[in-house]
CSV table of C-alpha atoms and ligand atoms in Angstrom, one decimal:
chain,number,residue,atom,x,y,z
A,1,UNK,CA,0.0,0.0,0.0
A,2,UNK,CA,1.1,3.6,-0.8
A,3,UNK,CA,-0.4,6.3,0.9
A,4,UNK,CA,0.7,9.8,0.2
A,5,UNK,CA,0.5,13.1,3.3
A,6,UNK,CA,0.9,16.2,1.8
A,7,UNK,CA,1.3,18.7,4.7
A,8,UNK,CA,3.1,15.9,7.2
A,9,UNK,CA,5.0,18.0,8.4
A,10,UNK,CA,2.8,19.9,10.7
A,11,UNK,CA,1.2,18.9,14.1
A,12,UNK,CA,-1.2,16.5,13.1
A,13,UNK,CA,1.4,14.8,10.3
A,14,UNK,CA,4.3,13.1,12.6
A,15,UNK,CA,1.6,11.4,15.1
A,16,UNK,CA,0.2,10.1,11.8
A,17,UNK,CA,2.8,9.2,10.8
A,18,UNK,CA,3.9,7.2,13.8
A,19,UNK,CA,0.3,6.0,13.8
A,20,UNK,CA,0.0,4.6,10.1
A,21,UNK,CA,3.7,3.7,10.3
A,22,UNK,CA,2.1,1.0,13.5
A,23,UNK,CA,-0.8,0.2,11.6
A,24,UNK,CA,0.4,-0.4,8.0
A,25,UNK,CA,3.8,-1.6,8.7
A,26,UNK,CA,5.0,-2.7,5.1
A,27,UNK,CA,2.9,0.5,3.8
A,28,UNK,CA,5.1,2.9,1.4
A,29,UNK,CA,4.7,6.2,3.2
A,30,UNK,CA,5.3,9.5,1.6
A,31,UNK,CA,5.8,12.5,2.9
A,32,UNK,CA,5.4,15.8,0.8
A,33,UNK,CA,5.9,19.2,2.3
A,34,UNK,CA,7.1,22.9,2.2
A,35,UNK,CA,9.0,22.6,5.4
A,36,UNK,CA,7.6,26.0,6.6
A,37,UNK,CA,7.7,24.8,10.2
A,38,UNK,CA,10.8,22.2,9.6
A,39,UNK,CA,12.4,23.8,12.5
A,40,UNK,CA,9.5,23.9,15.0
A,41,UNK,CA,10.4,20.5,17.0
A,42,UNK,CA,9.2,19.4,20.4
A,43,UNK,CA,10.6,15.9,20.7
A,44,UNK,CA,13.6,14.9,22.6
A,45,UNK,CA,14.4,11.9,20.6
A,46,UNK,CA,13.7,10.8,16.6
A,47,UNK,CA,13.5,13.2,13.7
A,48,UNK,CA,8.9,12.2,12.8
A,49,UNK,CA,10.0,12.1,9.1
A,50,UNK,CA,12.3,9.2,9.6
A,51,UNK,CA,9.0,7.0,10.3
A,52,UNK,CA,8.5,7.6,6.3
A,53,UNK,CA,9.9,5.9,3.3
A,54,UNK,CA,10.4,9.4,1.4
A,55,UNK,CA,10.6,13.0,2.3
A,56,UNK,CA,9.6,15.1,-0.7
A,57,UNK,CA,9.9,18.6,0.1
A,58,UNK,CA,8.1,21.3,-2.5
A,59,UNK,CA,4.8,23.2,-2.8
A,60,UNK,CA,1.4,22.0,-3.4
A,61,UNK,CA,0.6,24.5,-5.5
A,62,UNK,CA,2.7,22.8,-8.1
A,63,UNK,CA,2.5,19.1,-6.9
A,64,UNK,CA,4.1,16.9,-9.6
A,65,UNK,CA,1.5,14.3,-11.0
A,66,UNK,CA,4.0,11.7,-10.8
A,67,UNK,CA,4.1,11.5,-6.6
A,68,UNK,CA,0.9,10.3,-7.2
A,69,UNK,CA,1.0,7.2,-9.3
A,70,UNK,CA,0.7,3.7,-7.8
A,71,UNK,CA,-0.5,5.5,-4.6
A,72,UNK,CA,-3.7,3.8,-3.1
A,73,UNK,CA,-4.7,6.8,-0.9
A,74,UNK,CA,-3.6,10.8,-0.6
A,75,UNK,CA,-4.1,12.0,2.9
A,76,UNK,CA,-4.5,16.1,2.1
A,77,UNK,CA,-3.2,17.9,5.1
A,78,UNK,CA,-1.2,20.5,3.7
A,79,UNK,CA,-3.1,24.5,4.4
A,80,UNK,CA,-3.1,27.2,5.6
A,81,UNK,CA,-4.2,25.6,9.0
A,82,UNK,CA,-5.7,28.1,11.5
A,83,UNK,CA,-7.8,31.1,11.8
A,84,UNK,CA,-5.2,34.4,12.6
A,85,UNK,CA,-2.9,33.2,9.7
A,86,UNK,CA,-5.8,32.4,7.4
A,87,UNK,CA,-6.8,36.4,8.1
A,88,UNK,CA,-3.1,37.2,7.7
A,89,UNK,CA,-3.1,35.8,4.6
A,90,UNK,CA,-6.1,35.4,3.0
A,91,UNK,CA,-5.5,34.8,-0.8
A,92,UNK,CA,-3.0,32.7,-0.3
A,93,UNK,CA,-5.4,30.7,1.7
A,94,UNK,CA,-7.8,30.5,-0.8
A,95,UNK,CA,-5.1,29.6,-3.3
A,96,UNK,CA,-3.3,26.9,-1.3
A,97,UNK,CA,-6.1,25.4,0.6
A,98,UNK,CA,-9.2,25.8,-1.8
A,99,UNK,CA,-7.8,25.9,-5.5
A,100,UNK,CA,-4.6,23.7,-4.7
A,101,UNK,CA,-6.7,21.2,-3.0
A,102,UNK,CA,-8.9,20.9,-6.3
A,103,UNK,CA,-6.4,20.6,-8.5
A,104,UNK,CA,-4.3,17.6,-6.1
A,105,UNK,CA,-8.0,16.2,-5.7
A,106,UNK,CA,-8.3,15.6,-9.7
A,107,UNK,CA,-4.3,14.5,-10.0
A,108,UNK,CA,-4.8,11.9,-7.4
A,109,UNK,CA,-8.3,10.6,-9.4
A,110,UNK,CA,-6.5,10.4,-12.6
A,111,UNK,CA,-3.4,8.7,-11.3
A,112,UNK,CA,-5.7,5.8,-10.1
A,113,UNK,CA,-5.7,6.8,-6.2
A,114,UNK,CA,-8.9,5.2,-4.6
A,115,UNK,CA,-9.2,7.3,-1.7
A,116,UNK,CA,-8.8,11.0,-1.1
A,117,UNK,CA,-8.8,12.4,1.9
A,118,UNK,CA,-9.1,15.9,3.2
A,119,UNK,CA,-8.5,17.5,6.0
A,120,UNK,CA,-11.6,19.8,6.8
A,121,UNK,CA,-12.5,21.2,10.1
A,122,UNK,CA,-15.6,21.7,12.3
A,123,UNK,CA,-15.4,25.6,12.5
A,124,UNK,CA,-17.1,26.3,9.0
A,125,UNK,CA,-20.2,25.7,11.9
A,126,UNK,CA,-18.3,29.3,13.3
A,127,UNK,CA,-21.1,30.2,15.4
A,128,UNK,CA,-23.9,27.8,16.3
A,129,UNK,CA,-26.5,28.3,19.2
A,130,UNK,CA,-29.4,25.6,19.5
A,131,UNK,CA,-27.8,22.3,19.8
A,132,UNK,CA,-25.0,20.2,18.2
A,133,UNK,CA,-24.2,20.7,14.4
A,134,UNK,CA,-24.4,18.1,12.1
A,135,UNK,CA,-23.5,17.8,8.7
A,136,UNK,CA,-26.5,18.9,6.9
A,137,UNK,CA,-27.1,21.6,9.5
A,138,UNK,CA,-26.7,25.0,7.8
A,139,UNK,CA,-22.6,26.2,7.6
A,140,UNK,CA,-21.8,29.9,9.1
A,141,UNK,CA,-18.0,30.8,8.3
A,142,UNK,CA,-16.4,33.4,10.4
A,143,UNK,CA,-13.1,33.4,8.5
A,144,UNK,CA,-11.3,32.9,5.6
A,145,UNK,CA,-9.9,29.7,7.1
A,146,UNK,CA,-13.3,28.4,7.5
A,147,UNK,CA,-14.1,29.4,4.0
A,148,UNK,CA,-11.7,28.3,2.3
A,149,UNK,CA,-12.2,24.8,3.8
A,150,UNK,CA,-16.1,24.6,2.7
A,151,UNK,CA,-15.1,25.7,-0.9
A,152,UNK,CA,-13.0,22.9,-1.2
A,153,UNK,CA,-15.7,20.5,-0.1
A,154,UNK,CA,-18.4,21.6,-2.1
A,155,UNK,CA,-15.7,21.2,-5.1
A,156,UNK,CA,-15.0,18.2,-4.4
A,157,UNK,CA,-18.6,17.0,-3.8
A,158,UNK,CA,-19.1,18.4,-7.3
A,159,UNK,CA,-16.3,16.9,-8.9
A,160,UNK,CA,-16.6,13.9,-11.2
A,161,UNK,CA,-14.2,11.3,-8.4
A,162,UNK,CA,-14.1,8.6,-11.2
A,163,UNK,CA,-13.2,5.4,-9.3
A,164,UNK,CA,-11.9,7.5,-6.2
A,165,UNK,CA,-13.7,8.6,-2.7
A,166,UNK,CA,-13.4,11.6,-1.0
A,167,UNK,CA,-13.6,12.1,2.4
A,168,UNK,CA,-13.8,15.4,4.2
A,169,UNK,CA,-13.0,15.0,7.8
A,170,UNK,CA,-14.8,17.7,9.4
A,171,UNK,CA,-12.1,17.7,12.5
A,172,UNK,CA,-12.7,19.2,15.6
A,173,UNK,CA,-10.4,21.7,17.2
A,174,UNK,CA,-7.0,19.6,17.7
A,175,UNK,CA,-4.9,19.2,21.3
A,176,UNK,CA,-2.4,16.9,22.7
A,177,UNK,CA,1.1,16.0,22.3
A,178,UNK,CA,3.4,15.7,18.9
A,179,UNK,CA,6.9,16.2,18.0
A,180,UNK,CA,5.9,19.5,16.3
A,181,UNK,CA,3.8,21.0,19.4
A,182,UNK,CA,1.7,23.8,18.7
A,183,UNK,CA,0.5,26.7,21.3
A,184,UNK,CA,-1.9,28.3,19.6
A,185,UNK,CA,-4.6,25.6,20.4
A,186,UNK,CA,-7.0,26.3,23.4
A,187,UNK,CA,-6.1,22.9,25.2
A,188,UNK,CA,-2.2,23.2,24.5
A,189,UNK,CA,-1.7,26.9,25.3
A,190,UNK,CA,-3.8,26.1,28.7
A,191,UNK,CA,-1.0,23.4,29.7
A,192,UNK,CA,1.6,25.5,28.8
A,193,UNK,CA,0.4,27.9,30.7
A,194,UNK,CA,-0.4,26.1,33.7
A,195,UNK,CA,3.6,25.0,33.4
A,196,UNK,CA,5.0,27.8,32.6
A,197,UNK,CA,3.3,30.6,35.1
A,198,UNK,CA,1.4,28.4,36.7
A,199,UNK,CA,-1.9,30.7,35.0
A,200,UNK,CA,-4.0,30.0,32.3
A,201,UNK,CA,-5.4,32.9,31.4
A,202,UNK,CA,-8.5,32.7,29.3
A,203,UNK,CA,-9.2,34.8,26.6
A,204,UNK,CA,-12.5,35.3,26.4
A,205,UNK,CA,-15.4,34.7,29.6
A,206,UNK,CA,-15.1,31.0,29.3
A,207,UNK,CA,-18.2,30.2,27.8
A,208,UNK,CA,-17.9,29.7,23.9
A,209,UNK,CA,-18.5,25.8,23.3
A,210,UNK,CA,-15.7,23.7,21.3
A,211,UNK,CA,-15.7,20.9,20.6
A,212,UNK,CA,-12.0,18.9,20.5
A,213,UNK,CA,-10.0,16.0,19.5
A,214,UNK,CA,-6.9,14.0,20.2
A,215,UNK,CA,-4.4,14.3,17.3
A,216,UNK,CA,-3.9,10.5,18.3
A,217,UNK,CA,-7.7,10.3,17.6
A,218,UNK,CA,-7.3,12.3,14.3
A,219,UNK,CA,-4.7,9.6,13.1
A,220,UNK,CA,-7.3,6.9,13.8
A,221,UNK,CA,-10.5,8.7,11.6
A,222,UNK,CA,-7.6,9.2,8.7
A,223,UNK,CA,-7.0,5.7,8.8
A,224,UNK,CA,-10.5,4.9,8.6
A,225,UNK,CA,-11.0,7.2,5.8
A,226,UNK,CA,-7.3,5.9,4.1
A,227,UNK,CA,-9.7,2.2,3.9
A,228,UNK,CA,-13.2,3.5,3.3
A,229,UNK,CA,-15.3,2.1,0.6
A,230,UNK,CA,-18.0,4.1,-0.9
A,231,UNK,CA,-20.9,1.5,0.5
A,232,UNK,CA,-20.1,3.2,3.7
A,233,UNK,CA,-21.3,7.0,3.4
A,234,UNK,CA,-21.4,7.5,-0.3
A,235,UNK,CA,-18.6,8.0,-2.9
A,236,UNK,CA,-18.0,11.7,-1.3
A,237,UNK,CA,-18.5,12.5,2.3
A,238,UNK,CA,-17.8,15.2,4.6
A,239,UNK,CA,-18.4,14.3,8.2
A,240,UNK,CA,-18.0,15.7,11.9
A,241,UNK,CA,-15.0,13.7,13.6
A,242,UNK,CA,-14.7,13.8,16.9
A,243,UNK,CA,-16.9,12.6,19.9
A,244,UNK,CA,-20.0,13.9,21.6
A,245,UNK,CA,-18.5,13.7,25.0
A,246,UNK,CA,-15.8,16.3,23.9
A,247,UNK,CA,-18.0,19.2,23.7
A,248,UNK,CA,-16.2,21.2,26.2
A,249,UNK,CA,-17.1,25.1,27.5
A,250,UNK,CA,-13.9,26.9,27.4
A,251,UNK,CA,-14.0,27.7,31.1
A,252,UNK,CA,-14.2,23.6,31.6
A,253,UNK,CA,-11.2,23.0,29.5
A,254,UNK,CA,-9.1,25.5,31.9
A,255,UNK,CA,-10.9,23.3,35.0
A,256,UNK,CA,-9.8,20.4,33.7
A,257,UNK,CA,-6.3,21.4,33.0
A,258,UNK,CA,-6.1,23.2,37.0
A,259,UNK,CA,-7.4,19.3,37.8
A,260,UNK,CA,-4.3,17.7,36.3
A,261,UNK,CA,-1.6,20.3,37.1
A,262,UNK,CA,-2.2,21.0,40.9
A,263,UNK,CA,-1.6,24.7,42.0
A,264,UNK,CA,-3.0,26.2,38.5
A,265,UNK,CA,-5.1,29.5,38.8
A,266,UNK,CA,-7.7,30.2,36.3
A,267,UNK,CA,-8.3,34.0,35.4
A,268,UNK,CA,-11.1,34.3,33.5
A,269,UNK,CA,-11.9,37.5,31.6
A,270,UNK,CA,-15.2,37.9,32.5
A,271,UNK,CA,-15.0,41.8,30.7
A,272,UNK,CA,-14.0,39.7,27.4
A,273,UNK,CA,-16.3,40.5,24.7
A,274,UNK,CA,-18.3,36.9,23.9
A,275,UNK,CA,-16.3,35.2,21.5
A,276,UNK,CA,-17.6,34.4,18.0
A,277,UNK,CA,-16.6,31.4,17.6
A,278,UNK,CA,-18.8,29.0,19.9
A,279,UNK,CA,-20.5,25.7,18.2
A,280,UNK,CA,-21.2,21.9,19.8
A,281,UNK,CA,-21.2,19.1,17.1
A,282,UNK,CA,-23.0,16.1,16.7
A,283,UNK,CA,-20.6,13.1,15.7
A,284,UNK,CA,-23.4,10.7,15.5
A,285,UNK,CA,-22.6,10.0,12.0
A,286,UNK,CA,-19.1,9.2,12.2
A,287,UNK,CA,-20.1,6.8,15.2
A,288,UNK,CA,-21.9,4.7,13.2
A,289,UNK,CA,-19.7,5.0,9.8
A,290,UNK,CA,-16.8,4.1,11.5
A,291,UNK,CA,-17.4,2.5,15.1
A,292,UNK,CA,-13.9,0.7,15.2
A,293,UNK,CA,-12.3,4.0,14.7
A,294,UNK,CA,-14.0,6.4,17.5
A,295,UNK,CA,-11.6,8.7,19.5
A,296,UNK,CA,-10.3,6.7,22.8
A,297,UNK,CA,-8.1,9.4,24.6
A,298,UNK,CA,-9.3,11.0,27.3
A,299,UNK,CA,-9.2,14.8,28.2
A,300,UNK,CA,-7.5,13.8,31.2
A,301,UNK,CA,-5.2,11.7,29.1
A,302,UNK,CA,-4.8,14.2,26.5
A,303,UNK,CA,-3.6,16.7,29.0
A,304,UNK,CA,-1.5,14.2,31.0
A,305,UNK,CA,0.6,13.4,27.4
A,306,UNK,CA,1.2,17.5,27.1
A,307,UNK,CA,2.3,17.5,30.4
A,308,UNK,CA,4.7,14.8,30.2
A,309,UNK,CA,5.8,15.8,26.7
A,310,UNK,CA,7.0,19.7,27.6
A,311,UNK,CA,8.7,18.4,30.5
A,312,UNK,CA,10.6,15.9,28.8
A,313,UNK,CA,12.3,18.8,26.9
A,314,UNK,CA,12.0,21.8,30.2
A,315,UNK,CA,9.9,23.5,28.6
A,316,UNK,CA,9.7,27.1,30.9
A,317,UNK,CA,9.1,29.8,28.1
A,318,UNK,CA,6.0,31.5,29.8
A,319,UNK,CA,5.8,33.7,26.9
A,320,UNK,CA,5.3,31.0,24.9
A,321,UNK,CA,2.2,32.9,23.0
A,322,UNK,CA,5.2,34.6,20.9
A,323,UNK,CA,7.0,31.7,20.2
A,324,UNK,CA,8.0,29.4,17.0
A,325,UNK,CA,4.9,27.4,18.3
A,326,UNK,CA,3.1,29.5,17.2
A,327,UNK,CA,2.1,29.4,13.8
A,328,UNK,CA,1.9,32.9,12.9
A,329,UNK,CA,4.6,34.0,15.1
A,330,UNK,CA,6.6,31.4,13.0
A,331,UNK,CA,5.6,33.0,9.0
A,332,UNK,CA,5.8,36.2,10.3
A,333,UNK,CA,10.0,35.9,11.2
A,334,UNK,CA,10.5,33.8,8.5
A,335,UNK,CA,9.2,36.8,5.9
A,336,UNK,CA,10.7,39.4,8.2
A,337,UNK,CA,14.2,38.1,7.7
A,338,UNK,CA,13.9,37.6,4.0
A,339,UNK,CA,13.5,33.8,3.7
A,340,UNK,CA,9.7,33.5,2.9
A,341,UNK,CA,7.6,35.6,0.7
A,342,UNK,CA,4.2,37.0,1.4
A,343,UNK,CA,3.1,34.6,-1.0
A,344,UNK,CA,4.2,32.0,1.3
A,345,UNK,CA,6.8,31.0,-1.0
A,346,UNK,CA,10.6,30.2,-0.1
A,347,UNK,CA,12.5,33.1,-1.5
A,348,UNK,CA,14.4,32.6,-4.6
A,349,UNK,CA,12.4,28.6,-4.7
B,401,NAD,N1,-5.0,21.5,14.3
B,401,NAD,C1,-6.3,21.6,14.3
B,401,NAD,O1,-6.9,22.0,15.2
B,401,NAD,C2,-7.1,21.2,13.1
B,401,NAD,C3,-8.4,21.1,13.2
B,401,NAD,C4,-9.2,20.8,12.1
B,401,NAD,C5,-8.5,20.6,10.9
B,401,NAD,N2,-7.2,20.7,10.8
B,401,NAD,C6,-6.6,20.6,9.5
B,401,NAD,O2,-5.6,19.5,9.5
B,401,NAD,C7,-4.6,19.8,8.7
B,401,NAD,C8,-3.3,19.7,9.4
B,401,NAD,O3,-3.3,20.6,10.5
B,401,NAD,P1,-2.0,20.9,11.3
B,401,NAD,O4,-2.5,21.4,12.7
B,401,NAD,O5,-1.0,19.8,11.3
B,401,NAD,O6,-1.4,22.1,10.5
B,401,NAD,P2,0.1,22.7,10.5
B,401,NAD,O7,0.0,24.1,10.1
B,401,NAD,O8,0.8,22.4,11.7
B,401,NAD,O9,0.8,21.9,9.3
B,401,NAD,C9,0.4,22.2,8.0
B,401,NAD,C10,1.6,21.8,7.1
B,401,NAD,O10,1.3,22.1,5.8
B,401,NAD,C11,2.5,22.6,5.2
B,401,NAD,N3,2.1,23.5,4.1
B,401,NAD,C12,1.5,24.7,4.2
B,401,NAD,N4,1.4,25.3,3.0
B,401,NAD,C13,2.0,24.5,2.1
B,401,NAD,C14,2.2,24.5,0.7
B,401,NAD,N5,1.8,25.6,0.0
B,401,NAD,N6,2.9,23.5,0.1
B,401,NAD,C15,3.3,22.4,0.9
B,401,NAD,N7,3.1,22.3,2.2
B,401,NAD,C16,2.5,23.3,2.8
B,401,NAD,C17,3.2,23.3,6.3
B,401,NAD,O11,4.6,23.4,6.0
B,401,NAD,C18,2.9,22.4,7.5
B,401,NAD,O12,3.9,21.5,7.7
B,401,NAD,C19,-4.8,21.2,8.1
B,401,NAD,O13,-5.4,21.1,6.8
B,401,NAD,C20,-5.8,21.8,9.1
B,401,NAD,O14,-6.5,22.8,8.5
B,401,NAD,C21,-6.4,21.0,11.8
């Protein structure tokens, strides 16, 4: 089996890779990727992209054809991946996650690949009040992050697959550990505040709904969707992938983190202005799609493994909100010192 990850070098792509690497032993694993966070490692041991059998390094908005032949499934990771850079850049967003997307989408069905998969995310619901979101519920974008991810479904839900699926994984928001930690996600910037100041500070009054996921929990949905057959939800499908029980209130997330890290306080801004982003989801469809695959990490476990992890490497930067875990924070030096364009381009690549 080959299965291709464009984007694996993120914070979703190494505990992927570690996780398909378990699963699919013999599998040929390739890695394609711009390197834009290369540098950003959290891990005291293994370089992730040695669990691969190739590294390409380029851009997907001019993915060669050729990667693709002989693969069996193309795991579509690479974006633009959060809302302040998606607002930072926001044709290049559309460009690389929307139009880029499309174009991989129709090089992967002509090179024979049977399953595509694509990494969507549950805050195109942006702000939902009245209950749990499903997929046919009505879609409310805050962002251009948000829309560039629906775009790309519809696309593909319009396309003519051929012989392929598509799979949109309608991800919650992401936490725990991975060799390329990231701080900008509620649940991880919480622990690292609670280890670094012994604060978390929450940035809004604590009561927008979100719901979250275990990257270790994402790796299990991809793998599902790596093996779907079309029987099981239709030749294209978009679906919410998480768990009901991980609807969490902001203010409980910081709770829950104080539980696990004794001697935490919690400042809540109660003069915040409400938050725009607040939607639950209903993952009742991905429970019964793919019951062997349903997340299995607990918050408590979740924050436990982020513990542990910035430990291991002494982690202490309490300003850690202007770090190179931070996405942003990371694009921004890298065009301030020459080597990256605004285009998100290396310069002179
Ligand atoms: N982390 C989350 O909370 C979350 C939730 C829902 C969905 N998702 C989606 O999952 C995917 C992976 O998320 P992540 O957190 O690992 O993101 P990430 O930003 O950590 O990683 C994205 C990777 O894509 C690469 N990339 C970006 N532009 C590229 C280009 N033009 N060419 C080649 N590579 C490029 C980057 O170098 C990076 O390694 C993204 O599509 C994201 O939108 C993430």
């Amino acid at each position: 089996m080959k299965v291709v990850i464009t984007g694996n070098m993120g914070y979703v792509g190494p505990v992927l890779a570690q996780h398909l690497r378990r699963v699919f032993p013999r599998a040929e694993l390739v890695g394609f990727d711009s390197g834009l966070f290369a540098h950003c490692l959290t891990t005291a041991e293994r370089f992730p992209e040695s669990q691969l059998s190739l590294q390409v390094f380029g851009d997907v908005r001019s993915l060669g054809a050729s990667l693709l032949q002989g693969a069996d499934a193309v795991v579509h990771l690479a974006a633009v991946s959060n809302d302040p850079m998606g607002n930072r850049f926001e044709e290049v967003t559309d460009e690389i996650n929307f139009r880029s997307s499309i174009e991989i989408a129709k090089k992967a069905r002509d090179a024979g690949v049977k399953n595509f998969v694509f990494a969507s995310s549950c805050s195109v619901y942006g702000f939902a009040e009245g209950g749990p979101r499903k997929e046919s519920d009505p879609l409310n974008p805050l962002t251009a992050y948000a829309r560039s991810k629906i775009a790309t479904e519809k696309a593909l839900r319009e396309l003519e697959l051929g012989q392929m699926n598509a799979t949109c994984l309608r991800f919650a928001t992401a936490c725990g550990m991975s060799d390329r930690l990231r701080l900008d996600l509620v649940l991880n910037d919480f622990v690292a505040g609670a280890l670094t100041s012994k604060e978390i500070s929450v940035l809004s009054d604590g009561t927008p709904w979100r719901p979250l996921i275990d990257v270790r929990d994402m790796a299990r949905a991809i793998e599902w969707a790596i093996g779907r057959e079309s029987v099981n939800g239709g030749q294209f499908l978009a679906v919410n992938a998480g768990s009901d029980q991980w609807n969490y209130q902001v203010g409980e997330l910081a709770e829950a983190v104080a539980t696990e890290i004794p001697g935490t306080r919690t400042s809540i801004n109660t003069n915040a202005p409400p938050d725009k982003r607040s939607y639950r989801v209903d993952f009742s469809l991905f429970r019964s799609l793919a019951p062997n695959h349903q997340p299995t990490v607990t918050l408590a476990q979740s924050v436990q493994g982020l513990r542990d992890g910035l430990r291991a490497i002494n982690f202490s930067d309490s300003n850690f909100r202007a770090s190179k875990n931070v996405r942003l924070r990371v694009l921004d030096d890298h065009i301030a010192s020459g080597r990256l364009t605004e285009q998100l381009r290396w310069s002179g690549a």
